[in-house]
Amino acid sequence: MTASTETDVRRAPLPIFGKAFADGRRALLGWGIGIAAAIFLYLPLYPSMIGTSEMQKLIDSLPRALIRTLNYDQISTGAGYTQATVFGLIGFLLMSIASIGWGAAMLGGDEESGQLELTLAHGVTRVQVVVERFAALVLKVLLITALMFVLIALLNGPSQLGIDVGYLAQTCLLFAGLVLLCGSVAMLGGALTGRKVWGIGAGAFVAVVGYVFNALGNQSADLEWLHGLSPYYWAFGNYPMTNGAPPLALLAFYGGSLLVAAVTALVLRQRDIGV
Amino acid sequence: MSHVETASWPHPGASSPPTDAAIQAVEITKRFGSTQALHGVTFTVPRGSVFGVIGPNGAGKTTTMRALLDIIRPSSGHATVLGTDSRNAGPELRRRIGFLPGELILEGRITGRKLLQHYADISGPVRTGHIEELAERFHLDLAQPVRKLSRGNKQKLGIVQAFMHEPELLVLDEPTSGLDPLMQQEFLLLVKEARDAGQTVFLSSHVISEIQQAADEVAILRDGRIITVASVEALRQTAVRHLRMTATGIRPADLSERLGRLDGMAGLVCMAVTSPAGAAATEATATLEGAIQPFIQAVSTLDLTDLVLEEPDLEESVLALYTAPEDSAESHRASRATRTARGSRAERKEPK
């Protein structure tokens, strides 16, 4: 056992990050395909919708409450349409599910399966595990969002969306931040309890409550204060596709996610694992 | 258990820790909510030795091992592992340890080779080709995705993972579970080689024969307490032998009287039988604990037609320790040391 100095010391530079990212490659590809399919489904429909007066009639015939809930009030512009359908609805749904799933599995699921115990018995620190896995989450979310940016920008011309690419980029950043916040909270939930299901619950709480508070706040002035509690509203309430991203919202999402990650590291440091 | 050197409390080594100890656990307690998993566990594992811990499920074996690796934190007490306090020990300490968890769950599409490479990345350096050598010894196919491996093969992967960086200390929780007998022998050989190379092995089992073959010293853990620390040899001396003998020319009552006087003789049954040749004979069965010389002398003048004195059964004597009657028969809710273990057991007072 006298460890000779001639031993092969080849080590991956960021082993935890590398494995966290590599293990999720297939899933990442799957989510990417899902998002791309949604984009290709919604956006090419836009020219056929604005051209016809029937569509506007249909929208007008819907109850105001429903339109506000679905955020379809700006749907007659390409930017509003893209925000309402891709970012605000199907994209948000898909990506928050993906991000929450990644976040919850990262520590809670890993502990539940007994593998975290083995990882922590090796030459790593708990803080390092949290930081590297959080970094993998950030990268995954950003990669999917980058894909969304590219696809929407590609369809901008053919689908006559008339989107300002700068605002699109800002909206993508906001969107990624919102989704990342949900995933980070899921990671924290998993780290606190050692159970994946609590992580999913915590992450879904942020996503669902954010969505519901936004929808309720849209209904009447009396409920508008709910917007302040809705991360969803922070992202989309000011129509970033036409007005750009509010810096405060970006700060809330990215700063908040980092803060949640830091709390996660502190929590995991204190806990007994696998009990 | 009269011949077993009973661990006095606190352990003699506790006050003056030997500097060459690989593990020095001092009065470790662990409480999970309302259950007390460890009640002050104290033991010393000398460097270069194989130290086994046996005990029923839920005795605290897994909790003790996790505490040594800082996976869980003791409620009180402390452990020194390879000269470093285990609490908040850095990655450098854990690189020098090989750990095999008790409930090894390995999943995923990743192949065995890639998974081992990952663990090599986060532990001590691994000698080139060593993973392949170990895999070959255990007939383990490293190209298979981990999730497709059988339980035994996953366990082999866990063993390779623990041994591959040739750590100074191996902490192995139920290492042979799921292995077939041939592979169990291979594992025991690996442990022997590790000891010969100067590595220290701390392993748990509920299979006594395995500890018997591999370990120099044994700690018996029950309800979160170490009942006994003894050498395997000392344990063996306390073990009972099963005895069966047939003699002619003596009546059952006489034989019963002659054998019944001996120390350590228990469960003696003498009865009249007919030998295959048709002669009247007496058969005796019993268990014998301790020295056999008095017994041999007692039967030397008899006309023996058959005598079977079996090898001491360590298992039996250890099981007796698991369930030994209480000094104070105090009913006690079972401590739940691991997730899986449940059941009610009586609490034993600490040996004085």
XYZ file of C-alpha atoms in Angstrom:
627
model
C 0.000 0.000 0.000
C 2.980 2.295 0.001
C 1.622 4.681 -2.561
C 4.425 5.034 -5.004
C 4.910 8.390 -6.633
C 4.855 6.785 -10.049
C 1.151 6.056 -9.797
C -1.159 7.312 -12.439
C -2.697 10.454 -11.023
C -4.863 11.321 -13.981
C -7.947 12.995 -12.589
C -10.811 14.812 -14.198
C -10.576 18.504 -13.324
C -14.114 18.931 -11.967
C -15.207 15.348 -11.370
C -18.524 16.023 -9.629
C -19.556 18.643 -12.169
C -18.472 16.436 -15.034
C -20.429 13.453 -13.810
C -23.532 15.483 -12.929
C -23.543 16.918 -16.431
C -22.633 13.732 -18.268
C -25.215 11.615 -16.434
C -27.960 13.935 -17.600
C -26.923 14.141 -21.245
C -29.716 12.006 -22.626
C -32.344 13.730 -20.544
C -30.978 17.083 -21.620
C -31.237 16.054 -25.239
C -34.804 14.879 -24.635
C -35.842 18.164 -23.063
C -34.138 20.039 -25.882
C -36.136 18.081 -28.442
C -39.343 18.703 -26.497
C -38.747 22.442 -26.320
C -37.801 22.579 -30.009
C -40.979 20.706 -30.914
C -43.070 23.192 -28.942
C -41.381 26.130 -30.621
C -41.836 24.634 -34.078
C -45.477 23.942 -33.262
C -46.417 27.388 -31.994
C -44.378 29.962 -33.845
C -45.081 29.011 -37.494
C -48.805 29.365 -36.679
C -48.431 33.063 -35.997
C -48.750 34.431 -39.562
C -51.965 32.533 -40.109
C -53.370 33.940 -36.876
C -52.750 37.622 -37.347
C -53.949 37.566 -40.932
C -57.427 36.436 -40.112
C -60.013 38.491 -38.358
C -61.594 35.289 -37.031
C -58.688 34.749 -34.714
C -59.028 38.225 -33.257
C -62.760 37.601 -32.928
C -62.052 34.370 -31.119
C -59.685 36.088 -28.729
C -62.202 38.870 -28.198
C -64.937 36.350 -27.489
C -62.946 34.734 -24.685
C -63.662 35.944 -21.177
C -61.266 38.696 -20.082
C -60.328 36.647 -17.032
C -59.196 33.736 -19.160
C -57.170 35.934 -21.470
C -55.470 37.517 -18.490
C -54.804 34.146 -16.917
C -53.192 32.854 -20.087
C -51.375 36.145 -20.630
C -52.881 36.374 -24.091
C -53.503 40.115 -23.832
C -50.525 40.982 -26.018
C -51.000 38.072 -28.342
C -51.618 40.164 -31.440
C -47.924 41.085 -31.720
C -45.248 38.564 -32.583
C -43.305 39.394 -29.437
C -46.396 39.086 -27.235
C -47.414 35.881 -28.940
C -43.982 34.332 -28.420
C -43.878 35.411 -24.817
C -47.375 34.149 -24.079
C -47.066 30.800 -25.803
C -43.409 29.747 -25.629
C -41.927 31.491 -22.600
C -45.065 31.960 -20.559
C -46.797 28.655 -21.108
C -45.382 25.554 -22.727
C -41.717 26.499 -22.352
C -42.204 27.478 -18.753
C -44.072 24.258 -18.063
C -41.482 22.009 -19.703
C -38.420 23.783 -18.428
C -39.614 24.210 -14.870
C -40.415 20.483 -14.759
C -36.951 19.685 -16.102
C -35.157 22.067 -13.792
C -37.105 21.008 -10.706
C -36.461 17.367 -11.546
C -32.721 17.999 -11.916
C -32.574 20.050 -8.746
C -34.495 17.545 -6.654
C -32.504 14.562 -7.906
C -29.185 16.309 -7.444
C -28.973 15.890 -3.671
C -32.303 14.603 -2.373
C -32.591 11.845 -4.957
C -28.923 11.006 -4.710
C -29.115 10.708 -0.949
C -32.285 8.669 -1.130
C -30.651 6.174 -3.465
C -27.663 5.855 -1.134
C -25.148 7.109 -3.662
C -24.508 10.459 -2.011
C -23.140 8.630 1.018
C -20.592 6.868 -1.141
C -19.621 10.043 -2.974
C -19.129 11.927 0.296
C -16.946 9.113 1.621
C -14.429 10.033 -1.068
C -12.039 12.930 -1.312
C -14.614 15.665 -1.796
C -16.209 18.232 0.476
C -19.921 18.671 0.771
C -19.672 22.283 -0.333
C -17.761 21.162 -3.402
C -20.491 18.648 -4.242
C -23.187 21.322 -3.977
C -21.223 23.901 -5.964
C -20.274 21.560 -8.804
C -23.737 20.051 -9.109
C -25.358 23.488 -8.979
C -23.003 24.558 -11.743
C -24.156 21.583 -13.801
C -27.772 22.666 -13.250
C -26.975 26.209 -14.359
C -25.236 24.931 -17.466
C -28.121 22.656 -18.413
C -30.691 25.428 -18.002
C -28.568 27.876 -19.961
C -27.976 25.363 -22.760
C -31.681 24.739 -23.248
C -32.391 28.452 -23.099
C -29.667 29.084 -25.654
C -31.336 26.541 -27.896
C -34.631 28.389 -27.476
C -32.943 31.656 -28.368
C -31.428 30.213 -31.524
C -34.647 28.556 -32.680
C -36.829 31.589 -32.028
C -34.317 33.855 -33.737
C -34.311 31.497 -36.729
C -38.104 31.508 -36.933
C -38.328 35.265 -36.404
C -38.248 36.032 -40.120
C -40.169 33.105 -41.595
C -42.911 33.376 -38.989
C -43.138 37.178 -39.375
C -42.760 37.649 -35.643
C -40.924 40.955 -35.827
C -39.057 40.258 -32.587
C -36.198 42.485 -31.444
C -33.350 40.012 -31.017
C -31.862 42.019 -28.165
C -35.095 41.810 -26.235
C -35.333 38.137 -27.099
C -31.902 37.576 -25.551
C -32.943 39.474 -22.427
C -36.167 37.499 -22.185
C -34.210 34.250 -22.527
C -31.965 35.341 -19.652
C -34.989 36.158 -17.521
C -36.618 32.884 -18.422
C -33.480 30.914 -17.564
C -33.269 32.771 -14.250
C -36.860 31.959 -13.358
C -36.404 28.301 -14.214
C -33.081 28.201 -12.377
C -34.680 29.626 -9.254
C -37.276 26.829 -9.297
C -34.527 24.228 -9.742
C -32.385 25.745 -6.989
C -35.248 25.663 -4.529
C -35.844 22.025 -5.494
C -32.167 21.352 -4.777
C -32.487 23.015 -1.379
C -35.636 21.039 -0.588
C -33.824 17.809 -1.403
C -30.801 18.795 0.661
C -32.930 19.711 3.671
C -34.846 16.458 3.744
C -32.749 13.924 1.877
C -35.852 13.073 -0.159
C -36.422 13.772 -3.802
C -40.153 14.223 -3.408
C -39.715 17.154 -1.004
C -37.346 18.759 -3.444
C -39.914 18.444 -6.202
C -42.545 19.826 -3.849
C -40.439 22.845 -2.938
C -39.520 23.617 -6.527
C -43.039 23.108 -7.796
C -44.303 25.403 -5.057
C -42.224 28.272 -6.436
C -43.290 27.562 -10.006
C -46.982 26.936 -9.392
C -47.556 29.583 -6.760
C -45.707 32.058 -8.946
C -47.968 31.223 -11.855
C -51.173 31.291 -9.798
C -50.318 34.554 -8.017
C -49.598 36.133 -11.388
C -52.923 34.929 -12.758
C -54.841 36.104 -9.684
C -53.042 39.420 -9.643
C -54.072 39.945 -13.266
C -57.743 39.627 -12.390
C -58.353 42.677 -10.273
C -56.627 45.658 -8.737
C -57.418 44.311 -5.295
C -55.239 41.296 -5.940
C -52.429 43.083 -7.736
C -50.244 42.924 -4.634
C -49.889 39.203 -5.345
C -47.677 40.119 -8.286
C -45.005 41.143 -5.820
C -44.854 37.544 -4.562
C -44.827 35.960 -7.984
C -41.479 35.136 -9.594
C -43.457 34.426 -12.725
C -44.744 38.012 -12.727
C -41.248 39.371 -12.048
C -40.187 37.688 -15.270
C -43.081 38.338 -17.587
C -45.229 41.052 -15.999
C -43.477 43.879 -17.797
C -43.465 42.235 -21.225
C -39.719 41.730 -21.600
C -40.110 40.790 -25.281
C -41.185 44.365 -26.007
C -39.685 46.288 -23.086
C -36.551 44.327 -22.164
C -35.664 42.617 -18.907
C -35.946 44.573 -15.642
C -32.500 44.456 -14.006
C -34.081 43.937 -10.604
C -35.783 40.760 -11.791
C -32.509 39.437 -13.229
C -30.828 40.171 -9.944
C -33.627 38.461 -8.029
C -33.388 35.319 -10.141
C -29.634 34.906 -10.387
C -28.807 36.405 -7.006
C -31.644 34.415 -5.453
C -30.474 31.174 -7.052
C -26.927 31.742 -5.839
C -28.235 32.506 -2.379
C -30.342 29.349 -2.373
C -27.298 27.352 -3.513
C -25.222 28.841 -0.697
C -27.909 27.932 1.837
C -28.005 24.439 0.329
C -24.271 24.056 0.883
C -24.603 25.191 4.492
C -27.536 22.861 5.076
C -25.769 19.859 3.582
C -22.665 20.544 5.652
C -24.637 20.227 8.844
C -26.707 17.178 8.075
C -26.340 13.479 8.760
C -26.513 11.805 5.383
C -28.575 8.755 4.594
C -30.397 8.399 7.896
C -18.234 -16.049 28.110
C -16.053 -16.389 31.150
C -12.897 -16.652 29.104
C -13.605 -13.680 26.935
C -11.739 -10.613 27.925
C -14.622 -8.331 28.679
C -14.179 -4.754 27.647
C -13.983 -2.722 30.796
C -15.555 0.704 30.737
C -14.072 2.909 29.606
C -11.875 0.832 27.396
C -8.350 0.504 28.790
C -6.926 2.110 25.693
C -9.135 5.164 25.920
C -7.070 7.143 28.376
C -3.756 6.693 26.617
C -4.442 6.294 22.924
C -1.779 4.336 21.123
C -0.296 6.632 18.539
C -0.231 3.911 15.910
C -3.974 3.257 16.052
C -5.762 3.415 12.721
C -9.068 4.092 14.441
C -9.544 5.375 17.935
C -13.215 5.751 18.822
C -13.953 7.273 22.188
C -17.394 7.161 23.770
C -19.266 7.807 20.538
C -22.958 8.312 21.048
C -25.526 8.989 18.394
C -29.115 9.931 18.829
C -31.601 10.042 15.956
C -34.612 11.907 17.244
C -35.906 9.833 20.131
C -33.866 6.744 19.370
C -30.401 6.250 20.723
C -28.415 4.395 18.089
C -25.041 4.392 19.823
C -24.560 4.428 23.575
C -20.914 5.333 23.927
C -18.888 3.120 21.628
C -15.205 2.924 22.437
C -12.682 0.830 20.596
C -9.239 0.924 19.093
C -8.165 -0.604 15.822
C -4.387 -1.017 15.627
C -2.741 -0.198 12.342
C -2.168 -3.163 10.091
C -4.832 -5.280 11.721
C -8.174 -6.631 10.631
C -10.878 -5.624 13.053
C -14.307 -7.107 12.730
C -17.511 -5.889 14.250
C -20.420 -8.244 14.501
C -23.871 -7.726 15.793
C -27.481 -8.199 14.871
C -29.206 -5.837 12.471
C -29.746 -2.511 14.128
C -26.912 -2.929 16.598
C -25.199 0.198 15.323
C -22.554 -1.206 12.980
C -23.505 1.003 10.060
C -23.940 4.066 12.264
C -20.469 3.548 13.721
C -18.911 3.288 10.274
C -20.737 6.342 8.988
C -19.556 8.308 11.981
C -15.947 7.373 11.204
C -16.351 8.751 7.685
C -18.102 11.935 8.808
C -21.221 10.949 6.893
C -23.079 11.347 10.137
C -21.908 13.358 13.135
C -21.783 11.800 16.589
C -23.972 13.381 19.259
C -21.029 13.117 21.632
C -17.657 11.461 21.764
C -15.140 11.558 18.979
C -13.115 9.374 16.693
C -9.584 9.696 15.488
C -9.055 8.097 12.109
C -5.496 7.716 10.793
C -4.410 10.343 13.291
C -7.038 12.924 12.263
C -10.247 13.797 14.065
C -12.992 12.379 11.879
C -15.345 15.277 12.542
C -15.096 17.708 9.647
C -12.004 15.943 8.397
C -11.014 17.161 4.984
C -11.026 15.261 1.720
C -7.373 14.392 2.248
C -8.290 12.004 5.037
C -11.038 10.323 3.031
C -8.677 9.786 0.104
C -6.715 7.508 2.429
C -9.822 5.477 3.246
C -11.698 2.961 1.143
C -15.364 2.726 2.050
C -17.984 0.193 1.106
C -21.453 1.190 2.304
C -23.803 -1.424 3.654
C -26.631 -0.694 1.298
C -24.833 -0.246 -1.946
C -27.144 1.065 -4.603
C -25.618 1.692 -7.981
C -27.755 2.839 -10.854
C -27.526 4.336 -14.243
C -26.433 3.703 -17.775
C -22.852 4.389 -16.882
C -20.569 1.382 -17.259
C -18.748 -0.134 -14.323
C -15.445 1.086 -15.736
C -16.629 4.668 -16.031
C -18.148 4.634 -12.571
C -14.888 3.360 -11.099
C -13.009 6.012 -13.049
C -15.289 8.599 -11.479
C -14.579 7.328 -7.992
C -10.885 7.232 -8.842
C -11.204 10.893 -9.823
C -12.485 11.791 -6.377
C -10.283 9.559 -4.256
C -6.679 8.606 -3.955
C -4.629 7.903 -7.058
C -5.211 4.488 -8.595
C -2.304 2.487 -9.936
C -2.633 1.914 -13.683
C -4.180 -1.451 -14.423
C -5.152 -2.070 -10.818
C -8.887 -1.724 -11.494
C -8.630 -4.361 -14.222
C -6.646 -6.676 -11.956
C -9.277 -6.474 -9.249
C -12.145 -6.846 -11.705
C -10.521 -9.927 -13.149
C -10.101 -11.507 -9.735
C -13.803 -11.086 -9.108
C -14.863 -12.022 -12.658
C -16.485 -8.634 -13.017
C -17.389 -7.321 -16.462
C -16.573 -3.621 -16.420
C -18.188 -2.947 -19.791
C -21.696 -3.629 -18.482
C -23.947 -0.727 -17.574
C -24.199 -0.582 -13.823
C -27.965 -0.925 -13.708
C -27.793 -4.236 -15.558
C -25.471 -5.812 -13.015
C -26.791 -8.366 -10.561
C -26.688 -7.569 -6.872
C -23.570 -9.665 -6.431
C -21.826 -7.921 -9.292
C -22.750 -4.514 -7.912
C -21.243 -5.592 -4.631
C -18.056 -6.602 -6.460
C -17.971 -3.173 -8.061
C -18.274 -1.683 -4.577
C -15.407 -3.828 -3.340
C -13.183 -2.849 -6.267
C -14.091 0.774 -5.606
C -13.014 0.472 -1.977
C -9.746 -1.345 -2.662
C -8.592 0.184 -5.935
C -6.628 3.122 -4.540
C -4.905 0.890 -2.003
C -6.023 3.001 0.935
C -4.383 2.897 4.328
C -7.728 2.099 5.919
C -10.644 0.093 4.584
C -14.049 0.517 6.158
C -16.295 -2.204 4.808
C -19.919 -2.570 5.835
C -21.183 -6.110 5.227
C -18.697 -6.584 2.402
C -19.638 -10.110 1.399
C -23.391 -9.676 1.234
C -24.629 -10.854 -2.119
C -21.383 -12.613 -3.025
C -21.347 -16.290 -3.831
C -19.123 -18.524 -1.647
C -16.273 -18.576 -4.147
C -16.207 -14.799 -4.330
C -16.462 -14.574 -0.549
C -13.246 -16.592 -0.360
C -11.643 -14.310 -2.931
C -12.698 -11.338 -0.845
C -11.235 -12.827 2.319
C -8.007 -13.414 0.441
C -8.026 -9.777 -0.625
C -8.437 -8.718 2.994
C -5.533 -10.926 4.000
C -3.349 -9.426 1.289
C -4.335 -5.953 2.386
C -3.271 -6.725 5.923
C -0.020 -8.215 4.715
C 0.598 -4.998 2.797
C 0.146 -3.011 6.003
C -3.378 -1.782 5.349
C -5.908 -1.722 8.155
C -9.306 -3.277 7.617
C -12.387 -2.465 9.666
C -15.260 -4.637 8.562
C -18.682 -5.520 9.783
C -20.695 -8.621 9.281
C -23.466 -10.594 10.770
C -21.847 -13.763 9.434
C -19.487 -14.904 12.105
C -17.564 -17.428 10.075
C -16.414 -14.623 7.833
C -15.134 -12.552 10.737
C -13.581 -15.691 12.165
C -11.594 -16.237 8.991
C -10.601 -12.670 8.349
C -10.288 -10.771 11.594
C -7.631 -10.545 14.258
C -9.969 -8.937 16.725
C -13.700 -8.845 17.031
C -16.020 -6.369 18.653
C -19.492 -7.554 19.403
C -21.991 -4.764 19.163
C -25.501 -4.918 20.504
C -28.034 -2.145 20.935
C -25.443 0.501 20.283
C -22.942 -0.813 22.799
C -19.823 -2.860 22.480
C -20.393 -5.909 24.608
C -17.037 -7.490 24.073
C -13.787 -6.905 22.285
C -11.855 -10.110 21.964
C -9.398 -11.865 19.755
C -10.898 -14.533 17.551
C -8.826 -17.064 19.494
C -10.332 -15.961 22.792
C -13.792 -16.159 21.320
C -13.094 -19.596 20.035
C -12.105 -20.741 23.505
C -15.461 -19.744 24.858
C -17.210 -21.493 22.047
C -19.089 -24.656 22.746
C -18.267 -27.966 21.097
C -20.936 -30.458 20.257
C -20.204 -33.873 21.624
C -21.602 -37.256 20.698
C -20.202 -40.535 21.955
C -21.126 -44.161 22.293
C -19.620 -46.553 24.805
C -20.274 -50.131 25.742
C -20.122 -51.638 29.208
C -21.584 -48.696 31.016
C -25.156 -47.925 31.970
C -26.701 -44.579 30.983
C -27.041 -43.492 34.604
C -23.374 -44.180 35.322
C -22.218 -42.388 32.210
C -24.464 -39.485 33.025
C -22.962 -39.249 36.471
C -19.400 -39.461 35.193
C -19.823 -36.769 32.521
C -22.193 -34.578 34.474
C -19.450 -33.712 36.961
C -17.341 -31.984 34.312
C -17.173 -28.218 34.021
C -18.726 -26.807 30.882
C -20.832 -29.857 30.194
C -24.386 -28.935 29.283
C -27.464 -30.501 27.787
C -26.228 -33.990 28.629
C -28.506 -36.773 27.458
C -27.517 -40.400 28.003
C -29.568 -43.261 26.658
C -29.331 -46.914 25.999
C -28.907 -47.896 22.371
C -28.079 -51.039 20.498
C -24.830 -50.977 18.584
C -24.834 -52.126 14.946
C -23.216 -55.361 16.116
C -26.161 -55.993 18.392
C -24.456 -55.241 21.684
C -25.964 -53.030 24.334
C -24.407 -49.585 24.428
C -24.932 -46.124 25.850
C -24.995 -43.009 23.742
C -24.388 -39.565 25.159
C -24.889 -36.178 23.519
C -23.992 -32.859 25.083
C -22.276 -29.558 24.523
C -18.902 -28.874 26.026
C -17.500 -25.440 26.746
C -13.909 -24.656 27.619
C -11.031 -27.085 28.046
C -11.383 -30.596 26.681
C -8.631 -32.285 28.702
C -10.856 -33.116 31.721
C -13.354 -34.658 29.364
C -10.729 -36.822 27.686
C -9.548 -38.051 31.059
C -13.082 -38.846 32.132
C -13.725 -41.021 29.114
C -10.262 -42.565 28.787
C -11.175 -45.710 30.717
C -14.384 -46.284 28.787
C -14.843 -48.763 25.989
C -15.662 -46.186 23.318
C -17.180 -47.289 20.051
C -17.766 -43.800 18.721
C -16.698 -40.295 19.632
C -17.460 -37.091 17.781
C -16.242 -33.805 19.199
C -17.099 -31.095 16.758
C -15.157 -27.958 16.041
C -16.205 -25.130 18.321
C -19.112 -23.247 16.905
C -18.265 -19.582 17.178
C -21.617 -18.633 15.869
C -23.382 -20.268 18.739
C -21.284 -18.537 21.342
C -21.707 -15.179 19.668
C -25.423 -15.664 19.349
C -25.421 -16.406 23.046
C -23.764 -13.050 23.596
C -26.388 -11.330 21.456
C -29.118 -12.634 23.649
C -27.328 -13.060 26.975
C -29.632 -12.582 29.954
C -29.710 -9.121 31.422
C -27.890 -8.124 34.539
C -30.894 -5.997 35.205
C -33.834 -7.245 33.275
C -34.936 -3.890 32.066
C -37.253 -3.819 29.152
C -36.162 -1.325 26.637
C -37.465 -0.023 23.393
C -35.175 -1.106 20.626
C -32.744 1.421 19.391
C -33.025 1.817 15.719
C -29.569 2.237 14.397
C -30.240 1.779 10.744
C -33.195 2.450 8.571
C -33.913 -1.206 8.089
C -33.554 -2.581 11.540
C -36.502 -2.846 13.820
C -37.519 -5.045 16.668
C -37.476 -5.120 20.368
C -34.567 -6.191 22.390
C -33.669 -6.112 26.001
C -31.067 -3.651 27.065
C -27.939 -4.962 28.605
C -26.128 -3.158 31.327
C -22.606 -2.229 30.584
C -20.191 -4.881 31.735
C -18.430 -3.853 34.898
